[in-house]
Short mmCIF file of C-alpha atoms and ligand atoms in Angstrom, two decimals:
data_model
loop_
_atom_site.label_atom_id
_atom_site.label_comp_id
_atom_site.label_asym_id
_atom_site.label_seq_id
_atom_site.Cartn_x
_atom_site.Cartn_y
_atom_site.Cartn_z
CA MET O 1 -23.28 -4.37 10.29
CA VAL O 2 -25.21 -1.39 8.83
CA GLY O 3 -27.41 0.27 11.42
CA LYS O 4 -25.48 -1.36 14.26
CA GLU O 5 -22.89 1.12 15.47
CA GLN O 6 -19.66 -0.63 16.40
CA THR O 7 -17.05 0.30 18.99
CA TYR O 8 -13.41 -0.22 18.01
CA LEU O 9 -10.98 -0.75 20.89
CA ASN O 10 -7.20 -1.00 21.08
CA PHE O 11 -5.73 -4.49 21.25
CA ILE O 12 -2.84 -4.54 23.71
CA GLY O 13 -1.24 -7.61 25.29
CA GLY O 14 -4.12 -9.77 24.08
CA GLU O 15 -6.83 -7.54 25.60
CA TRP O 16 -9.33 -5.08 24.13
CA ARG O 17 -8.85 -1.72 25.88
CA GLU O 18 -10.13 1.82 25.65
CA GLY O 19 -7.54 4.51 24.83
CA GLY O 20 -6.50 7.02 27.46
CA THR O 21 -8.11 10.16 25.99
CA GLY O 22 -11.71 9.12 26.70
CA LYS O 23 -12.48 10.47 23.21
CA TRP O 24 -13.84 8.69 20.14
CA GLU O 25 -13.39 9.16 16.38
CA LEU O 26 -16.58 8.57 14.35
CA ASN O 27 -16.42 6.22 11.37
CA ARG O 28 -18.66 7.39 8.51
CA ASN O 29 -19.85 5.80 5.29
CA PRO O 30 -18.42 8.03 2.52
CA ALA O 31 -21.34 7.10 0.23
CA LYS O 32 -23.80 8.29 2.92
CA PRO O 33 -21.85 10.58 5.24
CA THR O 34 -24.62 11.00 7.79
CA GLN O 35 -24.53 7.24 8.41
CA ILE O 36 -22.22 6.53 11.36
CA ILE O 37 -20.86 2.98 11.20
CA GLY O 38 -18.92 3.01 14.44
CA LYS O 39 -16.49 4.87 16.68
CA ALA O 40 -12.83 4.23 17.38
CA THR O 41 -11.11 4.91 20.67
CA CYS O 42 -8.53 7.71 20.61
CA SER O 43 -5.24 6.84 22.27
CA THR O 44 -2.37 8.61 23.97
CA HIS O 45 1.44 8.27 24.08
CA GLU O 46 0.91 6.16 27.21
CA ASP O 47 -1.24 3.67 25.28
CA VAL O 48 1.60 3.25 22.77
CA SER O 49 4.06 2.75 25.66
CA LEU O 50 1.78 0.06 27.14
CA ALA O 51 1.61 -1.68 23.77
CA VAL O 52 5.40 -1.52 23.46
CA LEU O 53 5.83 -3.12 26.89
CA ALA O 54 3.47 -5.95 25.86
CA ALA O 55 5.32 -6.42 22.57
CA GLN O 56 8.72 -6.46 24.29
CA LYS O 57 7.49 -9.04 26.78
CA ALA O 58 6.20 -11.33 24.02
CA GLN O 59 9.09 -10.96 21.58
CA ARG O 60 11.67 -13.43 22.90
CA GLU O 61 9.21 -16.30 23.19
CA TRP O 62 7.74 -15.50 19.76
CA ALA O 63 11.18 -15.45 18.12
CA ALA O 64 12.09 -18.71 19.84
CA ARG O 65 9.29 -20.56 18.06
CA SER O 66 10.27 -22.27 14.85
CA ARG O 67 9.75 -20.30 11.68
CA PRO O 68 7.19 -22.78 10.24
CA ALA O 69 5.31 -22.61 13.56
CA ARG O 70 5.07 -18.83 13.17
CA GLY O 71 3.94 -19.30 9.56
CA ALA O 72 1.21 -21.69 10.68
CA PHE O 73 -0.60 -18.79 12.36
CA LEU O 74 -0.75 -16.98 9.03
CA GLU O 75 -2.31 -20.02 7.42
CA LYS O 76 -4.97 -20.10 10.15
CA VAL O 77 -5.68 -16.40 9.70
CA SER O 78 -5.99 -16.80 5.92
CA LYS O 79 -8.66 -19.48 6.48
CA LEU O 80 -10.56 -17.28 8.94
CA VAL O 81 -10.50 -14.36 6.51
CA ARG O 82 -11.78 -16.60 3.71
CA GLU O 83 -14.66 -17.82 5.93
CA LYS O 84 -15.68 -14.20 6.53
CA LEU O 85 -14.95 -12.91 3.03
CA ASP O 86 -18.36 -11.25 2.66
CA THR O 87 -18.17 -9.50 6.04
CA PHE O 88 -14.70 -8.18 5.27
CA ALA O 89 -15.75 -6.99 1.80
CA MET O 90 -18.96 -5.28 2.94
CA THR O 91 -17.17 -3.57 5.81
CA MET O 92 -14.52 -2.29 3.41
CA THR O 93 -17.10 -0.91 0.97
CA ILE O 94 -19.06 0.80 3.74
CA GLU O 95 -16.07 2.47 5.40
CA GLU O 96 -13.65 3.09 2.50
CA GLY O 97 -16.03 3.41 -0.43
CA LYS O 98 -14.55 1.07 -3.07
CA ASN O 99 -17.27 -1.00 -4.70
CA LEU O 100 -18.13 -4.49 -3.52
CA ASN O 101 -16.35 -6.24 -6.41
CA GLU O 102 -13.17 -4.27 -5.69
CA SER O 103 -13.49 -4.98 -1.97
CA LYS O 104 -13.83 -8.71 -2.64
CA GLY O 105 -10.75 -8.49 -4.83
CA GLU O 106 -8.78 -6.87 -2.00
CA VAL O 107 -9.90 -9.53 0.50
CA LEU O 108 -8.88 -12.32 -1.90
CA LYS O 109 -5.51 -10.68 -2.45
CA SER O 110 -5.03 -10.39 1.32
CA ILE O 111 -5.68 -14.13 1.60
CA ASN O 112 -3.03 -14.73 -1.08
CA VAL O 113 -0.58 -12.56 0.87
CA LEU O 114 -1.19 -14.51 4.09
CA GLU O 115 -0.90 -17.87 2.32
CA PHE O 116 2.25 -16.81 0.50
CA MET O 117 3.93 -15.59 3.69
CA ALA O 118 2.89 -18.81 5.49
CA SER O 119 4.66 -20.84 2.81
CA GLU O 120 7.62 -18.45 2.89
CA SER O 121 8.19 -19.55 6.48
CA ARG O 122 9.31 -22.98 5.16
CA ARG O 123 11.86 -21.69 2.66
CA PRO O 124 15.68 -21.57 3.23
CA ILE O 125 16.80 -18.75 5.50
CA GLY O 126 20.45 -18.38 4.58
CA GLU O 127 23.33 -19.52 2.47
CA VAL O 128 26.50 -21.53 2.89
CA ILE O 129 29.54 -19.64 1.65
CA PRO O 130 32.92 -21.20 0.75
CA SER O 131 35.64 -19.99 3.09
CA GLU O 132 39.20 -19.02 2.17
CA MET O 133 40.34 -20.90 5.27
CA PRO O 134 40.57 -24.69 5.61
CA ASN O 135 38.08 -26.64 7.74
CA THR O 136 35.84 -23.63 7.88
CA MET O 137 32.24 -23.21 7.01
CA ILE O 138 30.58 -19.84 6.65
CA TYR O 139 26.84 -19.61 6.75
CA THR O 140 24.28 -16.88 7.15
CA THR O 141 21.26 -16.90 9.38
CA ARG O 142 18.69 -14.34 10.43
CA ALA O 143 17.64 -12.44 13.51
CA PRO O 144 14.47 -10.42 14.09
CA LEU O 145 14.71 -6.67 14.65
CA GLY O 146 12.57 -6.82 17.82
CA VAL O 147 9.49 -4.64 18.24
CA VAL O 148 8.41 -2.98 14.98
CA GLY O 149 5.88 -0.23 14.21
CA LEU O 150 3.52 -0.48 11.22
CA ILE O 151 1.71 2.64 10.01
CA THR O 152 -0.78 2.14 7.18
CA PRO O 153 -3.06 4.16 4.86
CA TRP O 154 -6.81 3.88 4.28
CA ASN O 155 -6.84 3.00 0.56
CA PHE O 156 -5.96 -0.71 1.00
CA PRO O 157 -7.16 -1.11 4.58
CA LEU O 158 -6.74 -4.89 4.70
CA CYS O 159 -4.09 -5.82 2.19
CA ILE O 160 -1.36 -3.38 3.26
CA PRO O 161 -1.67 -4.17 7.00
CA GLY O 162 -1.83 -7.85 5.97
CA TRP O 163 1.42 -7.81 4.01
CA LYS O 164 3.33 -5.82 6.63
CA ILE O 165 2.06 -7.86 9.62
CA SER O 166 2.69 -11.24 7.96
CA ALA O 167 6.22 -10.33 6.83
CA ALA O 168 7.14 -8.94 10.28
CA LEU O 169 5.71 -11.98 12.09
CA ILE O 170 7.49 -14.71 10.16
CA GLU O 171 10.80 -12.99 10.92
CA GLY O 172 10.06 -13.23 14.67
CA ASN O 173 9.22 -9.59 15.40
CA THR O 174 6.37 -8.36 17.56
CA ILE O 175 4.21 -5.49 16.37
CA ILE O 176 2.63 -2.16 17.18
CA PHE O 177 0.10 -1.52 14.41
CA LYS O 178 -1.44 1.90 13.83
CA PRO O 179 -4.17 1.73 11.18
CA ALA O 180 -5.41 4.76 9.24
CA SER O 181 -8.03 6.74 11.18
CA LEU O 182 -10.48 6.46 8.27
CA THR O 183 -10.58 2.64 8.21
CA PRO O 184 -10.70 1.31 11.78
CA ALA O 185 -13.28 -1.43 11.08
CA CYS O 186 -11.17 -3.34 8.53
CA ALA O 187 -8.20 -3.17 10.92
CA LEU O 188 -10.37 -4.54 13.71
CA LEU O 189 -11.55 -7.50 11.60
CA LEU O 190 -7.97 -8.38 10.71
CA VAL O 191 -6.68 -8.17 14.28
CA GLN O 192 -9.69 -10.19 15.49
CA ALA O 193 -8.74 -12.93 13.02
CA PHE O 194 -5.19 -13.08 14.46
CA HIS O 195 -6.67 -13.21 17.98
CA GLU O 196 -9.06 -15.98 16.95
CA ALA O 197 -6.16 -17.90 15.38
CA GLY O 198 -4.58 -18.04 18.85
CA LEU O 199 -1.65 -15.66 18.35
CA PRO O 200 0.04 -15.28 21.76
CA PRO O 201 -0.77 -12.07 23.71
CA GLY O 202 1.51 -9.14 22.93
CA VAL O 203 2.72 -10.43 19.54
CA LEU O 204 0.35 -8.16 17.60
CA ASN O 205 -0.86 -4.96 19.26
CA MET O 206 -3.09 -2.36 17.65
CA VAL O 207 -3.40 1.25 18.79
CA TYR O 208 -6.06 3.56 17.30
CA GLY O 209 -5.58 7.29 17.08
CA SER O 210 -4.35 10.15 14.96
CA GLY O 211 -1.08 10.19 13.07
CA SER O 212 0.05 13.22 15.02
CA THR O 213 -0.37 11.50 18.41
CA VAL O 214 -0.17 7.70 17.98
CA GLY O 215 1.93 7.80 14.78
CA ASN O 216 4.40 10.21 16.37
CA ALA O 217 4.58 8.17 19.55
CA ILE O 218 5.55 5.11 17.48
CA VAL O 219 8.20 7.01 15.54
CA ASP O 220 9.68 8.47 18.74
CA ASN O 221 9.67 5.34 20.91
CA PRO O 222 13.28 4.07 21.24
CA ALA O 223 12.11 0.50 21.92
CA ILE O 224 10.56 0.32 18.44
CA LYS O 225 13.49 -0.75 16.29
CA ALA O 226 11.91 -0.33 12.87
CA ILE O 227 9.02 1.49 11.23
CA SER O 228 7.31 0.39 8.05
CA PHE O 229 5.11 3.17 6.68
CA THR O 230 2.82 3.40 3.67
CA GLY O 231 1.17 6.72 2.93
CA SER O 232 1.74 10.17 1.50
CA ASN O 233 5.14 11.70 0.69
CA GLU O 234 4.40 14.62 2.94
CA VAL O 235 3.99 12.45 6.05
CA GLY O 236 6.64 9.91 4.97
CA ALA O 237 9.34 12.56 4.57
CA GLU O 238 8.68 13.98 8.06
CA LEU O 239 8.57 10.53 9.60
CA TYR O 240 11.87 9.60 7.92
CA ALA O 241 13.66 12.65 9.31
CA GLN O 242 12.25 12.02 12.79
CA ALA O 243 13.13 8.30 12.78
CA ALA O 244 16.66 9.02 11.50
CA LYS O 245 17.41 10.98 14.69
CA ARG O 246 17.34 7.73 16.64
CA LEU O 247 18.65 5.54 13.77
CA ALA O 248 15.47 3.51 13.51
CA HIS O 249 15.22 1.25 10.44
CA THR O 250 12.69 2.88 8.13
CA GLN O 251 10.72 1.62 5.16
CA LEU O 252 8.56 4.05 3.20
CA GLU O 253 6.11 3.34 0.38
CA MET O 254 4.52 6.55 -0.85
CA GLY O 255 2.80 8.29 -3.77
CA GLY O 256 2.77 7.71 -7.50
CA LYS O 257 2.08 9.60 -10.74
CA ASN O 258 1.77 6.52 -12.89
CA PRO O 259 1.91 6.82 -16.69
CA ILE O 260 0.46 4.63 -19.42
CA ILE O 261 2.47 5.09 -22.60
CA ILE O 262 0.49 4.46 -25.79
CA LEU O 263 2.55 4.16 -28.95
CA ALA O 264 1.27 4.51 -32.52
CA ASP O 265 1.16 0.74 -33.15
CA ALA O 266 -0.83 -0.06 -29.97
CA ASP O 267 -4.14 -1.91 -29.93
CA LEU O 268 -6.17 1.20 -29.09
CA ASP O 269 -9.27 -0.65 -27.85
CA GLN O 270 -7.19 -2.53 -25.31
CA ALA O 271 -5.25 0.59 -24.38
CA ALA O 272 -8.48 2.57 -23.79
CA GLU O 273 -9.92 -0.22 -21.63
CA ALA O 274 -6.69 -0.43 -19.60
CA THR O 275 -6.67 3.34 -19.15
CA VAL O 276 -10.23 3.40 -17.79
CA THR O 277 -9.48 0.48 -15.44
CA GLY O 278 -6.28 2.11 -14.22
CA ALA O 279 -7.58 5.66 -13.86
CA PHE O 280 -11.08 5.14 -12.49
CA GLY O 281 -10.97 1.73 -10.78
CA SER O 282 -11.16 2.14 -6.98
CA THR O 283 -12.12 5.77 -7.76
CA GLY O 284 -8.50 6.51 -8.72
CA GLN O 285 -7.51 6.02 -5.07
CA ARG O 286 -4.84 3.39 -5.71
CA CYS O 287 -1.18 4.21 -5.35
CA THR O 288 -0.75 2.48 -8.74
CA ALA O 289 -3.67 4.34 -10.40
CA THR O 290 -3.07 5.62 -13.92
CA SER O 291 -2.94 9.40 -13.73
CA ARG O 292 -1.12 10.23 -16.98
CA VAL O 293 -1.70 9.02 -20.55
CA ILE O 294 1.39 9.70 -22.64
CA ILE O 295 0.29 9.15 -26.22
CA ASP O 296 1.82 9.38 -29.68
CA LYS O 297 0.03 12.33 -31.30
CA LYS O 298 -0.57 10.26 -34.49
CA VAL O 299 -3.20 8.14 -32.67
CA HIS O 300 -4.41 10.73 -30.18
CA GLY O 301 -7.73 11.52 -31.94
CA GLU O 302 -8.79 7.90 -32.42
CA PHE O 303 -7.77 6.93 -28.89
CA MET O 304 -9.62 9.85 -27.29
CA LYS O 305 -12.92 8.87 -28.99
CA LYS O 306 -12.66 5.39 -27.47
CA LEU O 307 -11.52 6.66 -24.07
CA LEU O 308 -14.28 9.26 -23.76
CA GLU O 309 -17.01 6.84 -24.76
CA LYS O 310 -15.92 4.35 -22.09
CA SER O 311 -15.39 7.01 -19.41
CA ARG O 312 -18.79 8.64 -19.96
CA ASN O 313 -20.43 5.23 -19.48
CA ILE O 314 -19.02 4.75 -15.98
CA LYS O 315 -21.74 4.60 -13.33
CA VAL O 316 -20.95 6.56 -10.20
CA GLY O 317 -22.66 5.58 -6.94
CA ASP O 318 -22.79 3.57 -3.74
CA GLY O 319 -20.66 0.46 -4.36
CA LEU O 320 -22.78 -1.59 -1.95
CA GLU O 321 -25.98 -1.03 -3.92
CA ASN O 322 -24.23 -1.32 -7.29
CA PRO O 323 -21.19 -3.58 -6.91
CA SER O 324 -19.55 -2.30 -10.10
CA ALA O 325 -20.22 1.45 -9.71
CA MET O 326 -17.36 3.87 -9.17
CA GLY O 327 -17.62 4.60 -5.45
CA PRO O 328 -17.07 7.81 -3.46
CA ILE O 329 -13.88 9.54 -2.39
CA VAL O 330 -12.96 8.35 1.10
CA ASP O 331 -13.91 11.51 3.03
CA GLU O 332 -14.75 15.17 2.71
CA LYS O 333 -11.19 16.41 3.22
CA GLN O 334 -9.86 14.16 0.46
CA MET O 335 -12.75 15.17 -1.83
CA ILE O 336 -11.92 18.86 -1.33
CA SER O 337 -8.27 18.11 -2.12
CA VAL O 338 -9.21 16.34 -5.40
CA LEU O 339 -11.58 19.19 -6.39
CA LYS O 340 -8.76 21.65 -5.72
CA ALA O 341 -6.42 19.70 -8.03
CA ILE O 342 -9.11 19.81 -10.73
CA ASP O 343 -9.51 23.55 -10.25
CA THR O 344 -5.77 24.13 -10.50
CA ALA O 345 -5.61 22.13 -13.75
CA LYS O 346 -8.39 24.31 -15.22
CA LYS O 347 -6.53 27.47 -14.20
CA GLU O 348 -3.29 26.14 -15.70
CA GLY O 349 -5.02 25.82 -19.08
CA ALA O 350 -5.59 22.07 -19.31
CA LYS O 351 -8.63 21.29 -21.49
CA LEU O 352 -11.47 19.62 -19.53
CA LEU O 353 -13.16 16.94 -21.67
CA CYS O 354 -15.15 14.98 -19.13
CA GLY O 355 -16.30 15.26 -15.50
CA GLY O 356 -14.60 18.05 -13.56
CA GLY O 357 -16.72 18.20 -10.41
CA ARG O 358 -18.89 16.61 -7.81
CA VAL O 359 -21.74 14.24 -8.64
CA GLY O 360 -24.87 14.93 -6.58
CA SER O 361 -25.61 17.81 -4.26
CA ASP O 362 -23.62 19.59 -1.55
CA SER O 363 -26.07 18.52 1.16
CA PRO O 364 -24.55 16.84 4.25
CA ASP O 365 -26.07 13.45 3.41
CA SER O 366 -24.78 13.46 -0.17
CA GLY O 367 -21.89 11.03 -0.79
CA TYR O 368 -18.42 12.27 -1.69
CA PHE O 369 -18.72 11.41 -5.38
CA ILE O 370 -16.57 12.97 -8.10
CA ALA O 371 -17.20 12.31 -11.80
CA PRO O 372 -14.49 10.56 -13.87
CA THR O 373 -12.43 13.54 -15.01
CA ILE O 374 -10.20 13.83 -18.09
CA PHE O 375 -7.97 16.74 -19.05
CA ASP O 376 -6.49 16.98 -22.54
CA ASP O 377 -3.64 19.23 -23.76
CA VAL O 378 -1.79 18.77 -20.50
CA LYS O 379 1.83 19.97 -20.48
CA PRO O 380 4.35 17.84 -18.55
CA SER O 381 5.26 20.80 -16.33
CA MET O 382 1.69 21.44 -15.12
CA LYS O 383 0.84 20.62 -11.53
CA ILE O 384 -1.80 18.11 -12.66
CA ALA O 385 0.97 16.22 -14.52
CA GLN O 386 3.40 16.36 -11.60
CA GLU O 387 1.42 16.03 -8.35
CA GLU O 388 -0.65 13.08 -7.15
CA ALA O 389 -4.39 14.06 -7.08
CA PHE O 390 -5.41 10.67 -5.61
CA GLY O 391 -8.85 10.63 -7.20
CA PRO O 392 -10.51 9.88 -10.58
CA VAL O 393 -8.52 12.47 -12.54
CA LEU O 394 -6.59 11.69 -15.72
CA SER O 395 -4.21 13.88 -17.76
CA ILE O 396 -3.54 13.37 -21.47
CA ILE O 397 -0.09 14.39 -22.71
CA GLN O 398 0.78 14.17 -26.41
CA VAL O 399 4.30 13.30 -27.59
CA SER O 400 6.03 12.91 -30.97
CA ASP O 401 7.89 9.63 -30.48
CA PHE O 402 9.05 6.88 -28.11
CA ASP O 403 12.05 8.81 -26.78
CA GLU O 404 9.90 11.79 -25.84
CA ALA O 405 7.36 9.43 -24.21
CA ILE O 406 10.04 7.96 -21.94
CA GLU O 407 11.42 11.41 -21.11
CA VAL O 408 7.96 12.70 -20.13
CA ALA O 409 7.16 9.51 -18.19
CA ASN O 410 10.35 9.93 -16.15
CA SER O 411 9.92 13.68 -15.60
CA VAL O 412 8.14 13.32 -12.23
CA LYS O 413 9.57 12.80 -8.76
CA TYR O 414 7.62 9.55 -8.29
CA GLY O 415 8.50 6.07 -9.59
CA LEU O 416 5.88 3.52 -8.60
CA SER O 417 4.17 1.94 -11.61
CA SER O 418 3.92 2.37 -15.39
CA SER O 419 2.62 0.67 -18.49
CA VAL O 420 3.32 0.61 -22.22
CA TYR O 421 1.01 -0.34 -25.07
CA THR O 422 2.86 -1.39 -28.23
CA ARG O 423 3.50 -4.51 -30.31
CA ASP O 424 7.13 -3.59 -30.95
CA ILE O 425 9.46 -5.86 -28.96
CA GLN O 426 12.41 -3.51 -29.39
CA ARG O 427 10.43 -0.65 -27.81
CA ILE O 428 9.14 -2.95 -25.06
CA MET O 429 12.66 -3.97 -24.06
CA ASN O 430 13.94 -0.40 -24.22
CA TYR O 431 11.00 0.77 -22.12
CA ALA O 432 11.84 -1.89 -19.50
CA ASP O 433 15.46 -0.66 -19.43
CA ARG O 434 14.76 3.06 -19.31
CA ILE O 435 11.56 3.62 -17.35
CA GLU O 436 12.11 4.75 -13.75
CA THR O 437 9.38 2.79 -11.96
CA GLY O 438 9.50 -0.17 -9.60
CA ILE O 439 6.59 -1.95 -11.32
CA LEU O 440 6.24 -2.18 -15.11
CA HIS O 441 3.37 -3.49 -17.18
CA ILE O 442 3.60 -4.43 -20.85
CA ASN O 443 0.20 -4.25 -22.56
CA SER O 444 -1.66 -4.34 -19.24
CA PRO O 445 -2.95 -1.60 -16.87
CA THR O 446 -0.68 0.18 -14.37
CA VAL O 447 -2.62 -1.24 -11.42
CA GLY O 448 -2.30 -4.49 -9.53
CA GLY O 449 0.43 -6.51 -7.93
CA GLU O 450 0.57 -10.17 -7.01
CA ALA O 451 1.23 -11.47 -3.51
CA ASN O 452 4.19 -13.53 -4.71
CA ALA O 453 6.02 -10.68 -6.50
CA PRO O 454 7.99 -7.72 -5.09
CA PHE O 455 5.99 -4.49 -4.85
CA GLY O 456 7.23 -0.93 -4.44
CA GLY O 457 8.58 2.17 -6.09
CA MET O 458 11.77 3.93 -7.16
CA LYS O 459 12.78 7.59 -6.69
CA ALA O 460 10.60 9.54 -4.22
CA THR O 461 8.01 6.74 -4.05
CA GLY O 462 9.85 4.27 -1.94
CA LEU O 463 12.84 3.36 0.13
CA GLY O 464 13.78 0.57 2.47
CA GLY O 465 13.15 -2.33 0.11
CA ARG O 466 10.24 -3.96 -1.66
CA GLU O 467 7.13 -5.34 0.06
CA MET O 468 5.29 -8.60 -0.72
CA GLY O 469 6.92 -11.57 -2.43
CA SER O 470 10.08 -13.13 -1.02
CA THR O 471 11.55 -9.64 -0.67
CA GLY O 472 8.76 -8.54 1.72
CA PRO O 473 10.31 -9.95 4.92
CA GLU O 474 13.81 -8.61 4.15
CA PHE O 475 13.14 -5.28 5.86
CA PHE O 476 12.18 -7.04 9.09
CA ARG O 477 15.40 -8.97 9.71
CA GLU O 478 19.09 -8.73 10.37
CA ILE O 479 21.58 -11.07 8.69
CA LYS O 480 24.14 -12.82 10.87
CA THR O 481 27.28 -14.27 9.24
CA VAL O 482 28.59 -17.28 11.14
CA TYR O 483 32.18 -18.62 10.79
CA VAL O 484 32.64 -22.18 12.06
CA ASP O 485 36.20 -23.58 12.29
CA TYR O 486 35.29 -27.17 12.88
CA ASN O 487 38.87 -28.29 13.67
CA ALA O 488 39.48 -25.30 15.97
CA THR O 489 42.70 -24.58 14.02
CA VAL O 490 45.26 -22.24 15.59
CA ARG O 491 45.45 -19.34 13.13
CA LYS O 492 48.57 -17.22 12.73
CA GLY O 493 49.31 -14.06 10.80
CA ASN O 494 46.88 -11.47 9.51
CA LEU O 495 43.23 -12.35 9.34
CA TYR O 496 41.28 -9.89 7.21
P1 NAP M 1 -1.17 9.67 5.02
O1 NAP M 1 -2.05 10.81 5.30
O2 NAP M 1 0.27 9.92 4.81
O3 NAP M 1 -1.40 8.63 6.22
C1 NAP M 1 -0.78 7.36 6.24
C2 NAP M 1 -0.68 6.89 7.68
O4 NAP M 1 0.23 7.74 8.38
C3 NAP M 1 -2.00 6.96 8.45
O5 NAP M 1 -2.09 5.89 9.35
C4 NAP M 1 -1.86 8.28 9.19
O6 NAP M 1 -2.66 8.38 10.35
C5 NAP M 1 -0.40 8.23 9.55
N1 NAP M 1 0.17 9.54 9.93
C6 NAP M 1 -0.29 10.77 9.61
N2 NAP M 1 0.52 11.72 10.16
C7 NAP M 1 1.51 11.07 10.83
C8 NAP M 1 2.64 11.48 11.58
N3 NAP M 1 2.91 12.76 11.77
N4 NAP M 1 3.44 10.53 12.12
C9 NAP M 1 3.19 9.22 11.91
N5 NAP M 1 2.12 8.77 11.22
C10 NAP M 1 1.29 9.67 10.67
O7 NAP M 1 -1.66 8.86 3.72
P2 NAP M 1 -3.13 8.40 3.34
O8 NAP M 1 -3.92 9.59 2.94
O9 NAP M 1 -3.65 7.52 4.42
O10 NAP M 1 -2.86 7.45 2.08
C11 NAP M 1 -2.79 7.91 0.76
C12 NAP M 1 -1.33 7.97 0.30
O11 NAP M 1 -0.74 6.67 0.44
C13 NAP M 1 -1.21 8.30 -1.18
O12 NAP M 1 -0.15 9.20 -1.36
C14 NAP M 1 -0.87 6.95 -1.82
O13 NAP M 1 -0.19 7.04 -3.05
C15 NAP M 1 -0.04 6.33 -0.76
N6 NAP M 1 0.02 4.87 -0.91
C16 NAP M 1 1.18 4.31 -1.36
C17 NAP M 1 1.27 2.94 -1.55
C18 NAP M 1 2.54 2.30 -2.04
O14 NAP M 1 2.70 1.10 -1.85
N7 NAP M 1 3.44 3.05 -2.65
C19 NAP M 1 0.16 2.12 -1.27
C20 NAP M 1 -1.01 2.75 -0.81
C21 NAP M 1 -1.07 4.11 -0.63
P3 NAP M 1 -4.13 9.05 10.27
O15 NAP M 1 -4.93 8.16 9.39
O16 NAP M 1 -4.55 9.03 11.68
O17 NAP M 1 -3.96 10.42 9.70
#
């Protein structure tokens, strides 16, 4: 894999094809930016139109298969991914930067997602409802939406495509998949697995290219009935407005500013460990990463000693050579954006306790590493407490009591994940009632999400319904309500 430059082609109607631009996007290793891993074809609007035609052609036959038969493909794919676990994990580390242990974790979770969705295909698909009328049965059933567009980010390059594709497929949709430009190799491995599993041509199509060209073409194409997007709020908001013009179904999962609340009675060793895991795991590039510590000022001093000791011990480096090191930022542009957020925090008066800049030199072959960074004395109104930095940057905010902690936690536009550390059951239950996040953790880190549980955010983080779990497929279907008068009674009078 390393040293052998790969070529990534579109997958349209069951065939590997070059995009219409004749241009290629280089795929670099963020730990060693001069190392080119491969090149992805750059596509045009016409390539998206071709993919849509293939998906339209395949859709009726795909939807006509039984639901368990569609699920069986997911089971085959999960086995193929498991067989190639090491290849998937190494590819992910080399192109995205997360360390090998984290990459293996993502591959295993993707397998869980595929297995869960395969089993979901055997569960009930509707309900029987008592009718007000005699001899009448009402039941619900489902219909696919048709051709759907999936647009995904680079930070979970296997798992997020995996959960969107599997949910869309079991509902009988066919797919146009646009992966993030920074992670074409993981997308290729996943699509290859579906191909190898024997998925019929046209059911899953992948088109490489920039968000502005390929992404836009998907959002604008009237034959694409629904778009499921995960990414930044900036892009998501534009996409939503554009898709609304043609009344396309839209699902958006976007940024987070996830708090860990640490109350005075918390186990501070556990809380410090959870904070380090949440803030610096995957280099802080998880949507559920901990970016704010909201701590009772009575235990601030003791907690900070523990937190700083653990944070200063983190090894930063190439996650292929050291499978537990904190890896690089995904690319130069994202690194500059994180450094800018750090700079702004300094200017706003936040107190830098740890990190605060790049690790290594500025030379072109130096990886995009940033040291674990902690700011103390952060005020809730500061930009660093409000905006997603999407890197290893943590803000510490002190509060006087539980009520203030909840108020500060909820004072951001985002609502993805949160956590509380306390032994007080009354506070735990009140936290669960009052916190404005879609995922809540009690005495565990803000990160993570299981394949069998709903995943997604409130407020500006998400709309269009939760992903994963039994709720995952809901976005990809219509409900039909069927009235059956089995005696064909002649009805008179008003029927409401
Ligand atoms: P991004 O820049 O918004 O890109 C996401 C996807 O949208 C990429 O495939 C991108 O293509 C595409 N895109 C860009 N411009 C587009 C346009 N005008 N029309 C249609 N598509 C367009 O986000 P990112 O940097 O990849 O991902 C990081 C963000 O994702 C963070 O904010 C993170 O919190 C969020 N995230 C959220 C969740 C969640 O479940 N809530 C999970 C993971 C990540 P290109 O790659 O070609 O630019």
